[in-house]
Every structure is written in C-alpha cells, then in structure tokens.
Amino acid sequence: MGTINSAYAQTDSIAPTPPAPTITGSVDAYFRYNFANPKDGATNNFTSFTNSQNSFQLGMASIRADHSFGKASATVDLGFGPRAEEFSYADPNHPTLFAVKQAYLSYAISDKFKLTMGKWMTHIGYELTDAYLNRNYSMDYMFSYGPFSHTGLKADIGLGAKSALMLGVANATDVVAEAGSRRYAIAQFSTGTTDDKFKAYVNYQGSYGGAYSVTQFDLVLTDAVTDKFSVGYNGTVQSVKAKSASSSSWWGSALYFTVDPTSSFGITLRTEYFDNKKAVVAASATSIFDVTLSPNFRVGNLTIIPELRVDAAKDPVFKKNDASPVKSTFTGLLAATYHF
C-alpha cells in the first residue's frame, strides 16, 4: 500500500480506498451407483471426481475472491473436499496446496495486453473443474487425462473485437513447485462471431527439457444454434515421447447436445470416443465410447442433475458383480450443485 499511497501524495491528502473484493463460491454433492455393484471395490470408473460406489459424497466446497485496483488484479480460488484434492494431486509434498485451485496476479499493461503469474485452471478442453459450470456432472476422459492446471507466466493479447491470443510458459502440467529446466509452452487462439453465437478455441501445450516430451493439441467449438438448442465439440490428441524412443499418443473426441426448453429445465447429451490403446495414460489400454444423459432441473442457483451413463470398451476392462471382466458398464448418478 505504501507505493500506491505515494502515487497520490501530491494531489490527495487521503489515498483512494480500493474497492471491496468480489466473493463467489459453490458447493456440490452426489450419489453414484454402478449397476454392476462390483464386490471387489472396483467402481468401474476411469474418469475424475466420481470414484465412489453406492455412497453419498461431497464433491467440493469452493470460495473465490477477485480484486482489482487500477491495472492490477488478483484472484484467490480455494477448494475443499475430494474433488479439490484430486484436482491438486501432483503436489503431495505440499499438503496446503491441495486447497489452492487458483492463485494468480495480473497486470494490464494496456486494454489489449495483460500479464498473469501464478496458478490457474487449464485452458485446454471443454469441461471445467467447478461442477456447477458443467451440464454433465461426471467428467469425460479427455478432461480426466488432459491437464488440470498450469503454474507460470502468461500473456493475454487482444487481436480484435472477438479474437485473442494467449502465450505462456509454465512448470510441468499440474505441478505448482518444480525445480530444474523442464518447462511447458502453452498457447490458445480464440475467435468467434460478432453475436457470440459461435466460438472457437485452438489450444496447445508442449514440454521442452527433461527426460521426455509432451505435446498436446486441442480444439473446442461451441454454437448456439437457437436460444434453446446448442452444440459443443471437443477434440484432443496428446503425444508422449521419451528420449531415444518413438512417441505414443492418445486422443479423444466428444459432442455435446444441449436443449433448454424452459429456464428451469434443460438436458445435455454427451457422446465421447477415447482411444488409449497404446496405454499412454493411466486408464486401461483400450478404446472406450461413452454416452451420458444429464437432465438439469434449476431452482435459482441450485441445479439437480439425475444422470445416466453407459461406458463401452473394445476390451473387457470393466467388472461384473462377481469380478469377471466385461466390455461395458452402466452407471446412475444424482448430483446437486449450488453457486453464489
């Protein structure tokens, strides 16, 4: 505050009072039942945040503060619960960081150029960490095996009325504290129509230095066809290459169809194909097609989501009640989200 006060010392006897921060938050909870009801503890789930069976669960309670004063701004976004801990999985040696979803500082050099340093949620993918921002409660495979967050320095550059470019450098994906020379380059180009009905995002992350390299390209498209019907698309491919070895890739593609006949009711159908046959990520070495149907009943800021989901794999990676392997599984879920 001393520096800010001195800037006004010659013209004001009392420095201007910064505005109060904006406080927002959310909470979500769910009950999940996989109809195979496996006895060996397996939940027939290879995606994030809903790894439970026949149990009521808290997802995450979040509180976020945003503050700006002049050209500077800051955000602190904290989360508590299993969803927040899984989101910050990569820093087990810093347990207090499990609660930090985002924490960053920004400075707007001009209205078209802003610098940000800290930790922020990834720009890659269609789905988001905060449950109330998604129409489906369960997550898709591309979100679960793509990046969750980045810690580093980025520049947001305005290119016109509806286009922008983001360029940055970050630590290893999902890692807050990292020493050494390994870094990731990140980028996003976004554009859209003047009426905001169509939007496109081309996303990238690529590592350099270290024992292996990761390269990922990602595309997100959204189109509000009418005021009651919209379509979304996400496609991504990630390649991993160790030194003196050939590269291996996984990829996925998803479509989202959303109908909102009234302000209090809507429904979203998600279809996704996920190909991990080369066992690049931790999910089973196979390809999986999943279909998720998620009605949304809204009462003010409260949303109730009764969800049905089918996952079908090329190989028998799921389990029946007697632990025998099968190629498909069926799951029901009841979730509630609230934001303020």
Short mmCIF file of C-alpha atoms in Angstrom, two decimals:
data_model
loop_
_atom_site.label_atom_id
_atom_site.label_comp_id
_atom_site.label_asym_id
_atom_site.label_seq_id
_atom_site.Cartn_x
_atom_site.Cartn_y
_atom_site.Cartn_z
CA MET A 1 0.00 0.00 0.00
CA GLY A 2 2.94 2.39 0.54
CA THR A 3 3.69 2.61 -3.16
CA ILE A 4 0.05 3.17 -4.05
CA ASN A 5 -0.33 5.89 -1.40
CA SER A 6 2.72 7.81 -2.60
CA ALA A 7 1.32 7.98 -6.09
CA TYR A 8 -1.44 10.22 -4.78
CA ALA A 9 0.57 12.13 -2.15
CA GLN A 10 0.86 15.34 -4.20
CA THR A 11 -2.82 15.56 -5.15
CA ASP A 12 -4.79 13.90 -2.35
CA SER A 13 -4.41 14.08 1.40
CA ILE A 14 -6.06 10.62 1.69
CA ALA A 15 -5.34 7.81 -0.75
CA PRO A 16 -8.36 6.38 -2.56
CA THR A 17 -9.86 3.29 -0.97
CA PRO A 18 -9.63 0.18 -3.13
CA PRO A 19 -12.98 -1.43 -3.94
CA ALA A 20 -14.03 -4.46 -1.95
CA PRO A 21 -13.21 -7.85 -3.46
CA THR A 22 -15.88 -9.86 -5.23
CA ILE A 23 -16.66 -13.06 -3.34
CA THR A 24 -18.19 -16.06 -5.10
CA GLY A 25 -18.42 -19.73 -4.26
CA SER A 26 -20.03 -23.07 -4.92
CA VAL A 27 -20.73 -26.46 -3.39
CA ASP A 28 -21.65 -29.80 -4.94
CA ALA A 29 -22.55 -33.28 -3.74
CA TYR A 30 -23.61 -36.54 -5.39
CA PHE A 31 -24.67 -40.16 -5.05
CA ARG A 32 -23.25 -42.65 -7.56
CA TYR A 33 -24.33 -46.23 -8.20
CA ASN A 34 -22.69 -48.51 -10.75
CA PHE A 35 -25.26 -51.20 -11.59
CA ALA A 36 -22.63 -53.94 -11.71
CA ASN A 37 -22.13 -53.27 -7.98
CA PRO A 38 -18.66 -54.87 -8.00
CA LYS A 39 -17.80 -56.60 -4.72
CA ASP A 40 -14.03 -56.25 -5.03
CA GLY A 41 -14.09 -52.49 -4.54
CA ALA A 42 -13.68 -51.56 -8.20
CA THR A 43 -16.03 -48.79 -9.22
CA ASN A 44 -15.87 -49.22 -12.99
CA ASN A 45 -14.75 -45.63 -13.28
CA PHE A 46 -11.69 -44.34 -15.15
CA THR A 47 -12.58 -40.63 -15.03
CA SER A 48 -12.12 -37.89 -12.45
CA PHE A 49 -14.07 -36.85 -9.35
CA THR A 50 -16.73 -39.60 -9.11
CA ASN A 51 -14.68 -42.55 -7.88
CA SER A 52 -17.23 -43.93 -5.40
CA GLN A 53 -19.87 -46.64 -5.28
CA ASN A 54 -23.29 -46.72 -3.59
CA SER A 55 -22.37 -43.77 -1.40
CA PHE A 56 -23.29 -40.15 -0.82
CA GLN A 57 -20.25 -37.94 -1.40
CA LEU A 58 -19.26 -34.30 -1.06
CA GLY A 59 -17.66 -33.09 -4.27
CA MET A 60 -16.13 -29.73 -3.44
CA ALA A 61 -16.85 -26.57 -1.49
CA SER A 62 -15.22 -23.54 -3.13
CA ILE A 63 -14.70 -19.93 -2.18
CA ARG A 64 -13.18 -17.39 -4.57
CA ALA A 65 -12.12 -13.77 -4.13
CA ASP A 66 -11.37 -11.45 -7.08
CA HIS A 67 -9.99 -7.96 -6.57
CA SER A 68 -8.75 -5.26 -8.91
CA PHE A 69 -7.33 -1.81 -8.33
CA GLY A 70 -6.25 0.23 -11.29
CA LYS A 71 -4.42 -2.01 -13.76
CA ALA A 72 -3.57 -4.68 -11.18
CA SER A 73 -5.77 -7.57 -10.07
CA ALA A 74 -5.55 -10.77 -8.06
CA THR A 75 -7.57 -13.95 -7.66
CA VAL A 76 -7.56 -16.49 -4.85
CA ASP A 77 -9.72 -19.57 -5.51
CA LEU A 78 -9.83 -22.23 -2.79
CA GLY A 79 -11.50 -25.63 -2.84
CA PHE A 80 -12.10 -28.19 -0.09
CA GLY A 81 -13.14 -31.81 -0.45
CA PRO A 82 -12.27 -34.86 -2.57
CA ARG A 83 -12.72 -33.00 -5.87
CA ALA A 84 -10.23 -30.30 -4.82
CA GLU A 85 -7.71 -32.86 -3.56
CA GLU A 86 -7.88 -34.85 -6.80
CA PHE A 87 -7.53 -31.64 -8.81
CA SER A 88 -4.26 -30.83 -6.96
CA TYR A 89 -2.96 -34.40 -6.97
CA ALA A 90 0.51 -33.52 -8.30
CA ASP A 91 1.89 -31.81 -5.18
CA PRO A 92 1.73 -34.39 -2.36
CA ASN A 93 4.74 -32.81 -0.63
CA HIS A 94 2.82 -29.56 -0.17
CA PRO A 95 -0.48 -30.58 1.50
CA THR A 96 -1.70 -27.00 1.90
CA LEU A 97 -1.66 -26.64 -1.88
CA PHE A 98 -4.47 -29.19 -2.16
CA ALA A 99 -6.85 -26.35 -1.28
CA VAL A 100 -5.45 -23.90 -3.85
CA LYS A 101 -7.30 -24.31 -7.12
CA GLN A 102 -6.10 -20.97 -8.45
CA ALA A 103 -3.97 -18.12 -7.11
CA TYR A 104 -2.62 -15.53 -9.53
CA LEU A 105 -1.70 -11.88 -10.01
CA SER A 106 -2.35 -9.88 -13.16
CA TYR A 107 -1.31 -6.53 -14.59
CA ALA A 108 -2.98 -4.97 -17.62
CA ILE A 109 -0.27 -3.07 -19.47
CA SER A 110 -2.96 -1.91 -21.89
CA ASP A 111 -6.52 -2.83 -22.76
CA LYS A 112 -5.11 -5.41 -25.20
CA PHE A 113 -2.16 -6.81 -23.26
CA LYS A 114 -2.25 -8.40 -19.81
CA LEU A 115 0.37 -10.41 -17.91
CA THR A 116 -0.56 -13.06 -15.32
CA MET A 117 1.66 -15.03 -12.94
CA GLY A 118 0.62 -17.81 -10.57
CA LYS A 119 -1.56 -20.93 -10.81
CA TRP A 120 -4.67 -21.06 -12.96
CA MET A 121 -7.00 -23.72 -14.35
CA THR A 122 -6.07 -25.08 -17.75
CA HIS A 123 -7.29 -23.52 -20.97
CA ILE A 124 -7.37 -26.96 -22.63
CA GLY A 125 -10.64 -28.85 -23.03
CA TYR A 126 -14.39 -28.26 -22.95
CA GLU A 127 -15.20 -29.25 -19.37
CA LEU A 128 -14.31 -27.34 -16.20
CA THR A 129 -13.27 -28.22 -12.67
CA ASP A 130 -16.14 -26.45 -10.88
CA ALA A 131 -19.14 -28.76 -11.09
CA TYR A 132 -21.77 -26.01 -11.46
CA LEU A 133 -20.13 -24.84 -14.71
CA ASN A 134 -20.72 -28.20 -16.44
CA ARG A 135 -24.00 -29.59 -17.72
CA ASN A 136 -22.86 -33.19 -17.14
CA TYR A 137 -21.78 -33.98 -13.59
CA SER A 138 -19.46 -36.91 -14.34
CA MET A 139 -16.36 -35.95 -16.30
CA ASP A 140 -15.25 -37.15 -19.70
CA TYR A 141 -11.99 -38.99 -20.39
CA MET A 142 -10.35 -36.07 -22.20
CA PHE A 143 -10.70 -33.84 -19.14
CA SER A 144 -9.50 -36.60 -16.81
CA TYR A 145 -6.25 -37.25 -18.72
CA GLY A 146 -5.57 -33.78 -20.03
CA PRO A 147 -4.03 -31.03 -17.89
CA PHE A 148 -5.86 -29.69 -14.84
CA SER A 149 -3.81 -26.57 -14.12
CA HIS A 150 -0.71 -24.57 -15.02
CA THR A 151 1.68 -22.57 -12.84
CA GLY A 152 3.77 -19.98 -14.62
CA LEU A 153 3.59 -16.73 -16.57
CA LYS A 154 1.22 -15.97 -19.44
CA ALA A 155 0.30 -13.04 -21.66
CA ASP A 156 -3.23 -12.39 -22.93
CA ILE A 157 -3.22 -10.39 -26.16
CA GLY A 158 -6.31 -8.89 -27.75
CA LEU A 159 -6.38 -9.23 -31.54
CA GLY A 160 -9.67 -7.54 -32.30
CA ALA A 161 -13.26 -7.40 -31.19
CA LYS A 162 -13.71 -11.19 -30.98
CA SER A 163 -10.22 -12.70 -31.28
CA ALA A 164 -7.45 -13.16 -28.74
CA LEU A 165 -4.13 -14.92 -28.24
CA MET A 166 -2.66 -16.37 -25.06
CA LEU A 167 1.03 -17.31 -24.82
CA GLY A 168 2.80 -18.58 -21.73
CA VAL A 169 5.47 -20.68 -20.06
CA ALA A 170 4.71 -22.96 -17.11
CA ASN A 171 6.03 -25.68 -14.85
CA ALA A 172 5.21 -29.29 -15.64
CA THR A 173 1.46 -29.78 -16.07
CA ASP A 174 -0.45 -29.79 -12.74
CA VAL A 175 2.73 -29.13 -10.72
CA VAL A 176 2.99 -25.95 -8.64
CA ALA A 177 6.56 -26.17 -7.28
CA GLU A 178 9.17 -27.60 -9.66
CA ALA A 179 12.91 -27.05 -9.89
CA GLY A 180 15.08 -27.75 -12.91
CA SER A 181 14.96 -26.92 -16.58
CA ARG A 182 11.77 -28.72 -17.64
CA ARG A 183 9.09 -26.26 -18.75
CA TYR A 184 5.90 -26.23 -20.80
CA ALA A 185 4.95 -23.77 -23.51
CA ILE A 186 1.20 -23.08 -23.55
CA ALA A 187 -0.96 -21.21 -26.04
CA GLN A 188 -4.53 -20.52 -27.06
CA PHE A 189 -6.10 -18.76 -30.04
CA SER A 190 -9.77 -17.86 -29.64
CA THR A 191 -12.22 -16.28 -32.04
CA GLY A 192 -15.94 -16.07 -32.67
CA THR A 193 -18.77 -14.36 -34.47
CA THR A 194 -19.85 -10.83 -33.60
CA ASP A 195 -23.06 -12.09 -31.99
CA ASP A 196 -21.12 -14.59 -29.81
CA LYS A 197 -23.24 -17.50 -31.03
CA PHE A 198 -20.22 -19.33 -32.47
CA LYS A 199 -16.88 -19.58 -30.66
CA ALA A 200 -13.68 -21.47 -31.45
CA TYR A 201 -10.63 -22.19 -29.30
CA VAL A 202 -7.39 -23.75 -30.53
CA ASN A 203 -5.31 -24.88 -27.54
CA TYR A 204 -1.75 -26.14 -27.12
CA GLN A 205 0.74 -27.34 -24.54
CA GLY A 206 4.22 -28.68 -25.23
CA SER A 207 7.12 -29.50 -22.94
CA TYR A 208 10.80 -28.97 -23.52
CA GLY A 209 13.77 -30.10 -21.45
CA GLY A 210 13.76 -33.13 -19.17
CA ALA A 211 13.74 -36.85 -19.93
CA TYR A 212 10.60 -36.87 -22.06
CA SER A 213 8.41 -34.50 -24.05
CA VAL A 214 4.63 -34.00 -24.14
CA THR A 215 2.76 -32.31 -26.98
CA GLN A 216 -1.00 -31.72 -26.98
CA PHE A 217 -3.29 -30.00 -29.45
CA ASP A 218 -6.91 -29.36 -28.53
CA LEU A 219 -9.93 -27.85 -30.31
CA VAL A 220 -13.15 -26.56 -28.73
CA LEU A 221 -16.14 -25.33 -30.75
CA THR A 222 -19.46 -24.03 -29.44
CA ASP A 223 -22.51 -22.97 -31.44
CA ALA A 224 -25.77 -21.57 -30.09
CA VAL A 225 -27.97 -22.80 -32.95
CA THR A 226 -31.08 -21.23 -31.36
CA ASP A 227 -31.84 -19.69 -27.98
CA LYS A 228 -32.97 -23.17 -26.83
CA PHE A 229 -30.52 -25.51 -28.59
CA SER A 230 -26.71 -25.51 -28.66
CA VAL A 231 -23.93 -27.82 -29.79
CA GLY A 232 -20.39 -28.20 -28.49
CA TYR A 233 -17.37 -30.14 -29.72
CA ASN A 234 -14.03 -31.05 -28.16
CA GLY A 235 -11.21 -32.93 -29.86
CA THR A 236 -7.74 -33.51 -28.47
CA VAL A 237 -4.57 -35.50 -29.15
CA GLN A 238 -1.61 -35.86 -26.80
CA SER A 239 1.76 -37.38 -27.71
CA VAL A 240 4.41 -38.50 -25.21
CA LYS A 241 7.99 -39.24 -26.25
CA ALA A 242 10.91 -40.37 -24.10
CA LYS A 243 14.47 -39.74 -25.24
CA SER A 244 15.72 -42.36 -27.72
CA ALA A 245 12.20 -43.76 -28.11
CA SER A 246 9.31 -43.38 -30.51
CA SER A 247 6.31 -41.28 -29.50
CA SER A 248 2.95 -42.70 -28.38
CA SER A 249 -0.39 -40.90 -28.45
CA TRP A 250 -3.87 -40.97 -27.01
CA TRP A 251 -6.75 -38.99 -28.44
CA GLY A 252 -10.41 -38.27 -27.91
CA SER A 253 -13.41 -36.59 -29.46
CA ALA A 254 -16.72 -35.54 -27.90
CA LEU A 255 -20.01 -33.91 -28.92
CA TYR A 256 -22.38 -32.09 -26.56
CA PHE A 257 -26.04 -31.51 -27.45
CA THR A 258 -27.98 -29.21 -25.13
CA VAL A 259 -31.69 -28.37 -25.15
CA ASP A 260 -33.20 -25.81 -22.76
CA PRO A 261 -36.98 -25.73 -23.31
CA THR A 262 -37.50 -23.55 -20.21
CA SER A 263 -35.35 -21.52 -17.83
CA SER A 264 -35.87 -24.14 -15.12
CA PHE A 265 -35.20 -27.29 -17.15
CA GLY A 266 -32.65 -28.43 -19.69
CA ILE A 267 -30.96 -31.61 -20.82
CA THR A 268 -27.49 -32.36 -22.19
CA LEU A 269 -26.36 -35.44 -24.10
CA ARG A 270 -22.61 -36.09 -24.25
CA THR A 271 -21.04 -38.64 -26.57
CA GLU A 272 -17.29 -39.30 -26.41
CA TYR A 273 -14.74 -41.61 -28.00
CA PHE A 274 -11.49 -42.09 -26.09
CA ASP A 275 -8.57 -44.00 -27.63
CA ASN A 276 -5.82 -45.14 -25.26
CA LYS A 277 -4.95 -48.43 -26.98
CA LYS A 278 -1.22 -47.64 -26.64
CA ALA A 279 -1.56 -47.24 -22.85
CA VAL A 280 -0.14 -43.72 -22.88
CA VAL A 281 -2.09 -42.64 -19.79
CA ALA A 282 -3.17 -44.49 -16.65
CA ALA A 283 -6.54 -45.65 -17.96
CA SER A 284 -6.81 -49.19 -19.32
CA ALA A 285 -5.14 -49.87 -22.65
CA THR A 286 -8.24 -49.85 -24.83
CA SER A 287 -10.69 -47.56 -26.59
CA ILE A 288 -13.92 -46.51 -24.85
CA PHE A 289 -17.14 -44.98 -26.14
CA ASP A 290 -19.31 -43.33 -23.50
CA VAL A 291 -22.77 -41.76 -23.64
CA THR A 292 -24.02 -39.56 -20.79
CA LEU A 293 -27.54 -38.13 -20.45
CA SER A 294 -27.89 -35.35 -17.88
CA PRO A 295 -31.20 -33.54 -17.22
CA ASN A 296 -30.73 -30.25 -15.34
CA PHE A 297 -33.52 -29.06 -13.00
CA ARG A 298 -32.81 -25.49 -11.89
CA VAL A 299 -34.28 -23.64 -8.91
CA GLY A 300 -32.47 -20.33 -8.74
CA ASN A 301 -28.78 -21.10 -8.24
CA LEU A 302 -29.50 -24.72 -7.28
CA THR A 303 -29.25 -27.38 -10.02
CA ILE A 304 -30.33 -31.01 -9.59
CA ILE A 305 -28.76 -33.47 -12.06
CA PRO A 306 -30.07 -37.06 -12.33
CA GLU A 307 -27.60 -38.65 -14.72
CA LEU A 308 -27.37 -41.90 -16.67
CA ARG A 309 -24.11 -43.05 -18.24
CA VAL A 310 -23.00 -46.01 -20.38
CA ASP A 311 -19.32 -46.81 -21.00
CA ALA A 312 -18.47 -49.41 -23.64
CA ALA A 313 -14.88 -50.52 -24.29
CA LYS A 314 -13.23 -52.52 -27.05
CA ASP A 315 -11.75 -54.83 -24.40
CA PRO A 316 -13.21 -56.26 -21.14
CA VAL A 317 -11.83 -53.62 -18.75
CA PHE A 318 -14.92 -53.27 -16.54
CA LYS A 319 -16.11 -55.77 -13.91
CA LYS A 320 -19.34 -57.57 -13.04
CA ASN A 321 -20.57 -58.22 -9.52
CA ASP A 322 -18.53 -61.44 -9.37
CA ALA A 323 -15.39 -59.58 -10.59
CA SER A 324 -15.48 -61.23 -14.01
CA PRO A 325 -14.44 -58.84 -16.82
CA VAL A 326 -16.97 -57.26 -19.21
CA LYS A 327 -16.77 -54.72 -22.02
CA SER A 328 -19.45 -52.29 -20.82
CA THR A 329 -20.91 -50.81 -17.66
CA PHE A 330 -23.97 -48.74 -16.69
CA THR A 331 -24.00 -46.04 -14.02
CA GLY A 332 -26.65 -43.85 -12.40
CA LEU A 333 -25.86 -40.66 -10.53
CA LEU A 334 -27.80 -38.00 -8.65
CA ALA A 335 -25.95 -34.71 -8.11
CA ALA A 336 -26.71 -31.25 -6.80
CA THR A 337 -24.73 -28.06 -7.36
CA TYR A 338 -25.16 -24.57 -5.92
CA HIS A 339 -23.25 -21.38 -6.66
CA PHE A 340 -23.33 -17.84 -5.31
#
